[in-house]
Amino acid sequence: MNKETLTLLNQHSINVLVLQNSFGGQTIKRGINYYKSNLVEEIWDVVEIDGGKIMKVSGSVFGSGSSSYETDVTLHVKDSSVIVRSECSCPVGYNCKHGIALLFFFLHAMQDEEEAFGASAPITHAEITPELDEWLEAINTEQNRDPVAEKQAEAERTEYHVLYLLDIKPDLRQEKTLQVTPVKVRRLKAGGYGKEYRLESYHLLNDPNRLHSPNLYYDENDVAIFRKLSTQQSTGFYHGYSGGPQALEKESGGQLLLKIISSGRCYWQTQKADKPLSIGADRNMTLNWQAEGKNKRITLDITPPATTLLPLGDIYYLDLEQQEVGQLMHESLSQKQIKYFLKAPPVPVEKAEALTRKILHLFPDTEVPLPEPIEITNIEITGQKPRFHLHLHATDVPALGQQSSHTLHIASLTLQYGDTFYQPQTLADTQQALTTKLEGTTRYRIHRDIETEQTAFQRLRDYGFSSLDPNHTPYGVFDMIMLTPEGLQKSVEQWDHFKSSGVPLLEAEGWEVTIDESFKLKVDTSDDWHAELEESEGGDWFELSLGFELDGQRVNLLPLVVKLLAADNHNPQELHRRLQEQEYQLLQISDHHWVKVPCKRLLTVLDTLIELYSLDSLNADGNIEFSKFDGMHYGELLNDPGLRWKGAKELKQLNRQLQSFDGIEAAELPKGLQATLREYQQDGYNWLTFMQQYQFNGILADDMGLGKTLQTLSILLAEKESGRANLPSLVIAPTSLMSNWRREVEKFAPALSVLVLQGQHRKGKFGQLTEHDIVLTTYPLIIRDKEVYEKQEFHYLILDEAQAIKNAKAKSTQQIYSLKSNHRLCLSGTPIENHLGELWSMFHFLMPGYLGTQERFNRLFRYPIEKHGNTARGEQLRKRTQPFMLRRTKDVVAKELPEKTEIIRSVPLSGKQRDLYETVRLAMDKKVRDEISKKGLARSHIMILDALLKLRQVCCDPQLVKLDKARSVKESAKFELLMSMVPEMVEEGRKILIFSQFTTMLGIIEKALRKQKIPTTKLTGQTRKREEAISHFQEGDAAVFLISLKAGGTGLNLTAADTVIHYDPWWNPAVEQQATDRAYRLGQDKPVFVYKLLTEETVEEKILQLQAKKQALADSMYGSSDQDLNLGQNDLLDLLKPLI
């Protein structure tokens, strides 16, 4: 491993030796190569377990071919180090190269975050990547969960349940064991549970309904528990868990115990207990030696008291009074140390002093219970520089999972202060300026020179040494080995470099370096090569031998080269590239004997052998899973008389319903609807009615402007008139659409009562939810007011602009998933903006499980379609989603549309923009009043226009206002409304004209559109190449044409446009109409949509109202009429009134 990789592992307390023992050097090397080759596809989940002691990272990693594997990496914090394990869907199954690749991908992501923000920097959403933002939100969501409460609530929804009964019983060796007995019970209507039935592993693990039925009596947590129980017994005399009581493994059973308790269905001995066991807080314990006759025994005190201890590796207490299980902690001793103290045999009084000395030797500076007090002499060693002793030696260590062992070559550094020798054992020891060492009854207190020690320690690290892990080896941090990500060969290279170059330098600086006879690592060079070619008798076969001599012994090279190729996954091309960059290649002759081979000569051999090897291609097998809603696609299979189905009753019933349906019938419109639906809108209402009748949920995905809101109001009104809507319906929409929804209800369905929960005063209305037919709120407020919505069940739950939940792991999306309703509906003109994962999120909201889990969906649909262009899989997905998604584009229903449709879209001012408007209004109101008072109304024309201009600029965008107070205002309600509309329109293929009389505003819009890579052209009074700008829109790829009213309000023929947006209202309707007619004119063959954007309860809205009554007045105000400005004082004061 290189220095950077070792540093990365050390930063996260991952010991290199332990990692190599778990995965193997070659696996680590290949995994790092996979990571560097960008084969890690993504991390989709990071979960903390047991208070952060365990972190599970889940993701997908590409294999050597086109397949990707689902990989889980578990990092278990134990004492001061981290143990790494992995599971994978690849053929290896566990501790594979895909796990190493995912581990390094995750560690580098963590490192990037720490480098960007520092250890104590606050992290905000704007400062981190979307992937890390999702990860933080997932962690935050996990922290706020109550697993026991969730499991109990889930259990209420099923008739049968899995319970776990715990008890302490002796095993065959009469040792106490903690045993668990899983049983299946039925919840009784009168409360409690009924008769217990034995539950065996195959009931769950081989249940054909497990992957697609939503109403099982067990969950995935139960499956994981049974799988662990099965694995436990597989390591013993039996294969698989076969039911009945089973003892939990003492060393690893603690985590399984916590998992069982967290199910919320775990009881002590009997299900008749008042409540299930729960996980309690850690409790403190003290150990004392008490005299009992001629002996002394260790005693245990627990605070607060507990019922008993559980026989597990770590020390857990059981408190039956509180029905709690938790861990016991000691202020100085670890769990293992506590366990050994508790196992201490009786100590004869005459042996107490001798035992005390031995305990003191083990714990020289730790407060531990002593059988006999003893007097210690303390000696201080201060003001001395350390001397360094480096000893090179070797030891044999067992190979993981094998009976054989391998040799570990170690460099051990010892410090000498005076006549006392000391070697730090842990990283914490290396930082302690004061160290205590006990020799006999003398305690030496060494005041160390940490800076000099660290300099020496770093010198060795610079040569490539890494510390051994004192928690998993009998060595300390000053016992070091050469271990690199590149594997054993690189370690040998570094040893060779250190012995030949490093040792002489250290000895010259005063270090004492000794080499033990056990250190047998040897590296030779090869100069003279030999080759032999033997021909068979028939001349059909030849035998080539190639090699060299070392110490008088002949070495065959070809087996070494084949072994080298195998180490590189039989990838000669990669090996060829690497050898071209090196001067020498190390080849292993025997365990400790290596030889340097010139790469140029070795490449000549490889050019011959390269065609004998090729990469293995692996194909992953998978099963087809489908939910009950997929019954419409499997009708023929379900009704095949030659097939005997078990558990398919519900699927067959659904299939019969669908088969008996010959088409969507026309539904009668509600009587209170104040609108005439176009034919396609009637079809949409029919579809919504059908979805309601069959308890389906879907996506109404019509283009913008085709009346999704009207169709939705039709079904809501029909539900009310039928009496089925006995609960309120909740509509969640962007903030900019709140006013539009309210106006549409008032216009088309006045019989529906509406409650708008928005703004600062909304909390006072929470108690009115059940008094209204429709409740309107926004996506951000769903999180803030979640406690209100979680308690309320709704008739319909409707998401407008439902692409807002495209991020399935976002906190707001997760909250929306959890809301309760009878029916669900998504409204979105762009259900897929970037990738298919957004479609999955919507369907997971509509019908959880219909498209499977997110991981399954990615594996079966998203990745094959998006990354590999699998059209067959794309067609399969289309068939599954088509019945539940109704989409009509503007082009399809063009014949039903009027030639021109005018739509007013309004939005309220809020926050600092609202405050700015009020500030400008107050200032201009005073100026206007003073001006009129001094000069009279007739001579105050310029001041009045200036006042109205500034207010209109605030409405458009605070950046237009040339005031110091406006510079800090970043909110722009109307601009945000525009930018929420245009991308969706462009996605629908629309060609858009945007008119404004402020050229600066057009520049702001242009900059934002170009940032989103939307092709744009612009025409203002400063545009010199007008024809080129027009042609770019009419005949080119520009989707948006920004036009100032003065420069392009007349004389242009822009029939390519089908959408006109008036960003700021022009108070002379004739001028506004002329601008609209740039698109709506002779030669236009498409319906034209005209949008007028307004800010609510501002001068814009008021002047439009005034325009209807005083047309001549509005014209004269803006110089488009010859009439005088006939503005009464009351009219003026009305325009300058404050916001409501």
CSV table of N, CA and C in Angstrom, one decimal, residues 966-1029:
chain,number,residue,atom,x,y,z
A,966,ALA,N,-31.9,47.3,-1.4
A,966,ALA,CA,-32.3,46.2,-2.3
A,966,ALA,C,-31.1,45.2,-2.6
A,967,ARG,N,-29.9,45.6,-2.3
A,967,ARG,CA,-28.8,44.8,-2.7
A,967,ARG,C,-28.7,43.5,-2.0
A,968,SER,N,-29.1,43.5,-0.7
A,968,SER,CA,-29.0,42.3,0.1
A,968,SER,C,-30.2,41.4,0.0
A,969,VAL,N,-31.2,41.8,-0.8
A,969,VAL,CA,-32.4,41.0,-1.0
A,969,VAL,C,-32.2,40.0,-2.1
A,970,LYS,N,-32.2,38.7,-1.8
A,970,LYS,CA,-32.0,37.7,-2.8
A,970,LYS,C,-33.3,37.0,-3.3
A,971,GLU,N,-34.4,37.2,-2.5
A,971,GLU,CA,-35.7,36.5,-2.9
A,971,GLU,C,-36.3,37.3,-4.0
A,972,SER,N,-36.9,36.5,-4.9
A,972,SER,CA,-37.6,37.1,-6.1
A,972,SER,C,-38.7,36.1,-6.4
A,973,ALA,N,-39.9,36.4,-5.9
A,973,ALA,CA,-41.0,35.4,-6.0
A,973,ALA,C,-41.4,35.2,-7.5
A,974,LYS,N,-41.5,36.2,-8.2
A,974,LYS,CA,-42.0,36.1,-9.6
A,974,LYS,C,-40.9,35.4,-10.5
A,975,PHE,N,-39.7,35.7,-10.2
A,975,PHE,CA,-38.6,35.1,-11.0
A,975,PHE,C,-38.5,33.6,-10.7
A,976,GLU,N,-38.7,33.2,-9.4
A,976,GLU,CA,-38.7,31.8,-9.1
A,976,GLU,C,-39.9,31.1,-9.7
A,977,LEU,N,-41.1,31.8,-9.8
A,977,LEU,CA,-42.2,31.2,-10.5
A,977,LEU,C,-41.9,31.0,-11.9
A,978,LEU,N,-41.3,32.0,-12.6
A,978,LEU,CA,-40.9,31.8,-14.0
A,978,LEU,C,-40.0,30.6,-14.2
A,979,MET,N,-39.0,30.5,-13.3
A,979,MET,CA,-38.0,29.5,-13.5
A,979,MET,C,-38.5,28.1,-13.1
A,980,SER,N,-39.7,28.0,-12.5
A,980,SER,CA,-40.3,26.8,-12.3
A,980,SER,C,-41.2,26.3,-13.4
A,981,MET,N,-41.6,27.3,-14.3
A,981,MET,CA,-42.4,27.1,-15.4
A,981,MET,C,-41.6,26.7,-16.7
A,982,VAL,N,-40.6,27.5,-17.0
A,982,VAL,CA,-40.0,27.5,-18.3
A,982,VAL,C,-39.3,26.1,-18.5
A,983,PRO,N,-38.5,25.6,-17.6
A,983,PRO,CA,-37.9,24.3,-17.9
A,983,PRO,C,-38.9,23.2,-18.2
A,984,GLU,N,-40.0,23.2,-17.5
A,984,GLU,CA,-41.0,22.1,-17.8
A,984,GLU,C,-41.6,22.4,-19.2
A,985,MET,N,-41.9,23.6,-19.6
A,985,MET,CA,-42.4,23.9,-20.9
A,985,MET,C,-41.4,23.5,-22.0
A,986,VAL,N,-40.1,23.8,-21.8
A,986,VAL,CA,-39.1,23.4,-22.7
A,986,VAL,C,-39.1,21.9,-22.9
A,987,GLU,N,-39.2,21.2,-21.7
A,987,GLU,CA,-39.2,19.7,-21.7
A,987,GLU,C,-40.4,19.2,-22.6
A,988,GLU,N,-41.5,20.0,-22.6
A,988,GLU,CA,-42.6,19.6,-23.4
A,988,GLU,C,-42.5,19.9,-24.8
A,989,GLY,N,-41.4,20.6,-25.2
A,989,GLY,CA,-41.2,21.0,-26.6
A,989,GLY,C,-41.8,22.3,-27.0
A,990,ARG,N,-42.1,23.1,-26.0
A,990,ARG,CA,-42.7,24.4,-26.4
A,990,ARG,C,-41.7,25.4,-26.8
A,991,LYS,N,-42.2,26.4,-27.7
A,991,LYS,CA,-41.4,27.5,-28.1
A,991,LYS,C,-42.0,28.8,-27.4
A,992,ILE,N,-41.2,29.5,-26.7
A,992,ILE,CA,-41.7,30.5,-25.7
A,992,ILE,C,-41.2,31.9,-26.0
A,993,LEU,N,-42.1,32.9,-26.0
A,993,LEU,CA,-41.8,34.3,-26.0
A,993,LEU,C,-41.9,34.8,-24.6
A,994,ILE,N,-40.9,35.5,-24.1
A,994,ILE,CA,-41.0,36.2,-22.8
A,994,ILE,C,-40.9,37.7,-23.0
A,995,PHE,N,-41.9,38.5,-22.7
A,995,PHE,CA,-41.9,39.9,-22.8
A,995,PHE,C,-41.7,40.6,-21.5
A,996,SER,N,-40.9,41.6,-21.5
A,996,SER,CA,-40.7,42.5,-20.4
A,996,SER,C,-40.3,43.9,-20.9
A,997,GLN,N,-40.7,44.9,-20.1
A,997,GLN,CA,-40.3,46.3,-20.5
A,997,GLN,C,-39.0,46.7,-19.9
A,998,PHE,N,-38.5,45.8,-19.0
A,998,PHE,CA,-37.2,46.0,-18.4
A,998,PHE,C,-36.1,45.2,-19.0
A,999,THR,N,-35.2,45.8,-19.8
A,999,THR,CA,-34.1,45.0,-20.4
A,999,THR,C,-33.2,44.4,-19.4
A,1000,THR,N,-33.0,45.0,-18.3
A,1000,THR,CA,-32.2,44.4,-17.2
A,1000,THR,C,-32.8,43.1,-16.8
A,1001,MET,N,-34.1,43.1,-16.6
A,1001,MET,CA,-34.8,41.9,-16.2
A,1001,MET,C,-34.6,40.7,-17.2
A,1002,LEU,N,-34.6,41.1,-18.5
A,1002,LEU,CA,-34.4,40.1,-19.6
A,1002,LEU,C,-33.0,39.5,-19.4
A,1003,GLY,N,-32.0,40.4,-19.1
A,1003,GLY,CA,-30.7,39.9,-18.9
A,1003,GLY,C,-30.6,38.9,-17.7
A,1004,ILE,N,-31.3,39.2,-16.6
A,1004,ILE,CA,-31.3,38.3,-15.5
A,1004,ILE,C,-31.9,36.9,-15.9
A,1005,ILE,N,-33.0,37.0,-16.6
A,1005,ILE,CA,-33.6,35.7,-17.1
A,1005,ILE,C,-32.7,35.0,-18.0
A,1006,GLU,N,-32.1,35.7,-18.9
A,1006,GLU,CA,-31.2,35.0,-19.9
A,1006,GLU,C,-30.1,34.3,-19.2
A,1007,LYS,N,-29.5,34.9,-18.2
A,1007,LYS,CA,-28.4,34.3,-17.5
A,1007,LYS,C,-28.8,33.0,-16.8
A,1008,ALA,N,-30.0,33.1,-16.2
A,1008,ALA,CA,-30.5,31.9,-15.5
A,1008,ALA,C,-30.8,30.7,-16.5
A,1009,LEU,N,-31.4,31.1,-17.6
A,1009,LEU,CA,-31.8,30.1,-18.6
A,1009,LEU,C,-30.5,29.4,-19.2
A,1010,ARG,N,-29.5,30.2,-19.5
A,1010,ARG,CA,-28.3,29.7,-20.0
A,1010,ARG,C,-27.6,28.8,-19.0
A,1011,LYS,N,-27.7,29.1,-17.7
A,1011,LYS,CA,-27.1,28.3,-16.7
A,1011,LYS,C,-27.8,26.9,-16.7
A,1012,GLN,N,-29.1,26.9,-17.0
A,1012,GLN,CA,-29.7,25.6,-17.1
A,1012,GLN,C,-29.6,24.9,-18.5
A,1013,LYS,N,-28.8,25.6,-19.4
A,1013,LYS,CA,-28.5,25.1,-20.7
A,1013,LYS,C,-29.8,25.0,-21.6
A,1014,ILE,N,-30.6,26.0,-21.4
A,1014,ILE,CA,-31.8,26.2,-22.2
A,1014,ILE,C,-31.4,27.2,-23.4
A,1015,PRO,N,-31.5,26.7,-24.6
A,1015,PRO,CA,-31.1,27.6,-25.8
A,1015,PRO,C,-32.0,28.9,-25.8
A,1016,THR,N,-31.4,30.0,-25.8
A,1016,THR,CA,-32.1,31.3,-25.7
A,1016,THR,C,-31.5,32.3,-26.7
A,1017,THR,N,-32.4,33.2,-27.1
A,1017,THR,CA,-32.0,34.3,-27.9
A,1017,THR,C,-32.8,35.6,-27.4
A,1018,LYS,N,-32.3,36.8,-27.7
A,1018,LYS,CA,-32.8,38.0,-27.1
A,1018,LYS,C,-32.9,39.1,-28.1
A,1019,LEU,N,-33.9,40.0,-27.9
A,1019,LEU,CA,-34.1,41.1,-28.8
A,1019,LEU,C,-34.5,42.3,-27.9
A,1020,THR,N,-33.6,43.3,-27.9
A,1020,THR,CA,-33.8,44.6,-27.2
A,1020,THR,C,-33.5,45.7,-28.2
A,1021,GLY,N,-33.6,46.9,-27.7
A,1021,GLY,CA,-33.2,48.1,-28.5
A,1021,GLY,C,-31.7,48.1,-28.8
A,1022,GLN,N,-30.9,47.4,-28.1
A,1022,GLN,CA,-29.5,47.3,-28.3
A,1022,GLN,C,-29.1,46.2,-29.2
A,1023,THR,N,-30.0,45.4,-29.6
A,1023,THR,CA,-29.7,44.3,-30.5
A,1023,THR,C,-29.5,44.8,-32.0
A,1024,ARG,N,-28.3,44.5,-32.5
A,1024,ARG,CA,-28.0,45.0,-33.8
A,1024,ARG,C,-28.4,44.1,-34.9
A,1025,LYS,N,-28.2,42.8,-34.7
A,1025,LYS,CA,-28.6,41.8,-35.7
A,1025,LYS,C,-29.9,41.2,-35.4
A,1026,ARG,N,-31.0,42.0,-35.6
A,1026,ARG,CA,-32.3,41.6,-35.3
A,1026,ARG,C,-32.8,40.4,-36.1
A,1027,GLU,N,-32.5,40.4,-37.4
A,1027,GLU,CA,-32.9,39.2,-38.2
A,1027,GLU,C,-32.3,37.9,-37.8
A,1028,GLU,N,-31.0,38.0,-37.3
A,1028,GLU,CA,-30.3,36.8,-36.9
A,1028,GLU,C,-30.9,36.3,-35.6
A,1029,ALA,N,-31.3,37.2,-34.7
A,1029,ALA,CA,-32.0,36.8,-33.4
A,1029,ALA,C,-33.3,36.1,-33.8
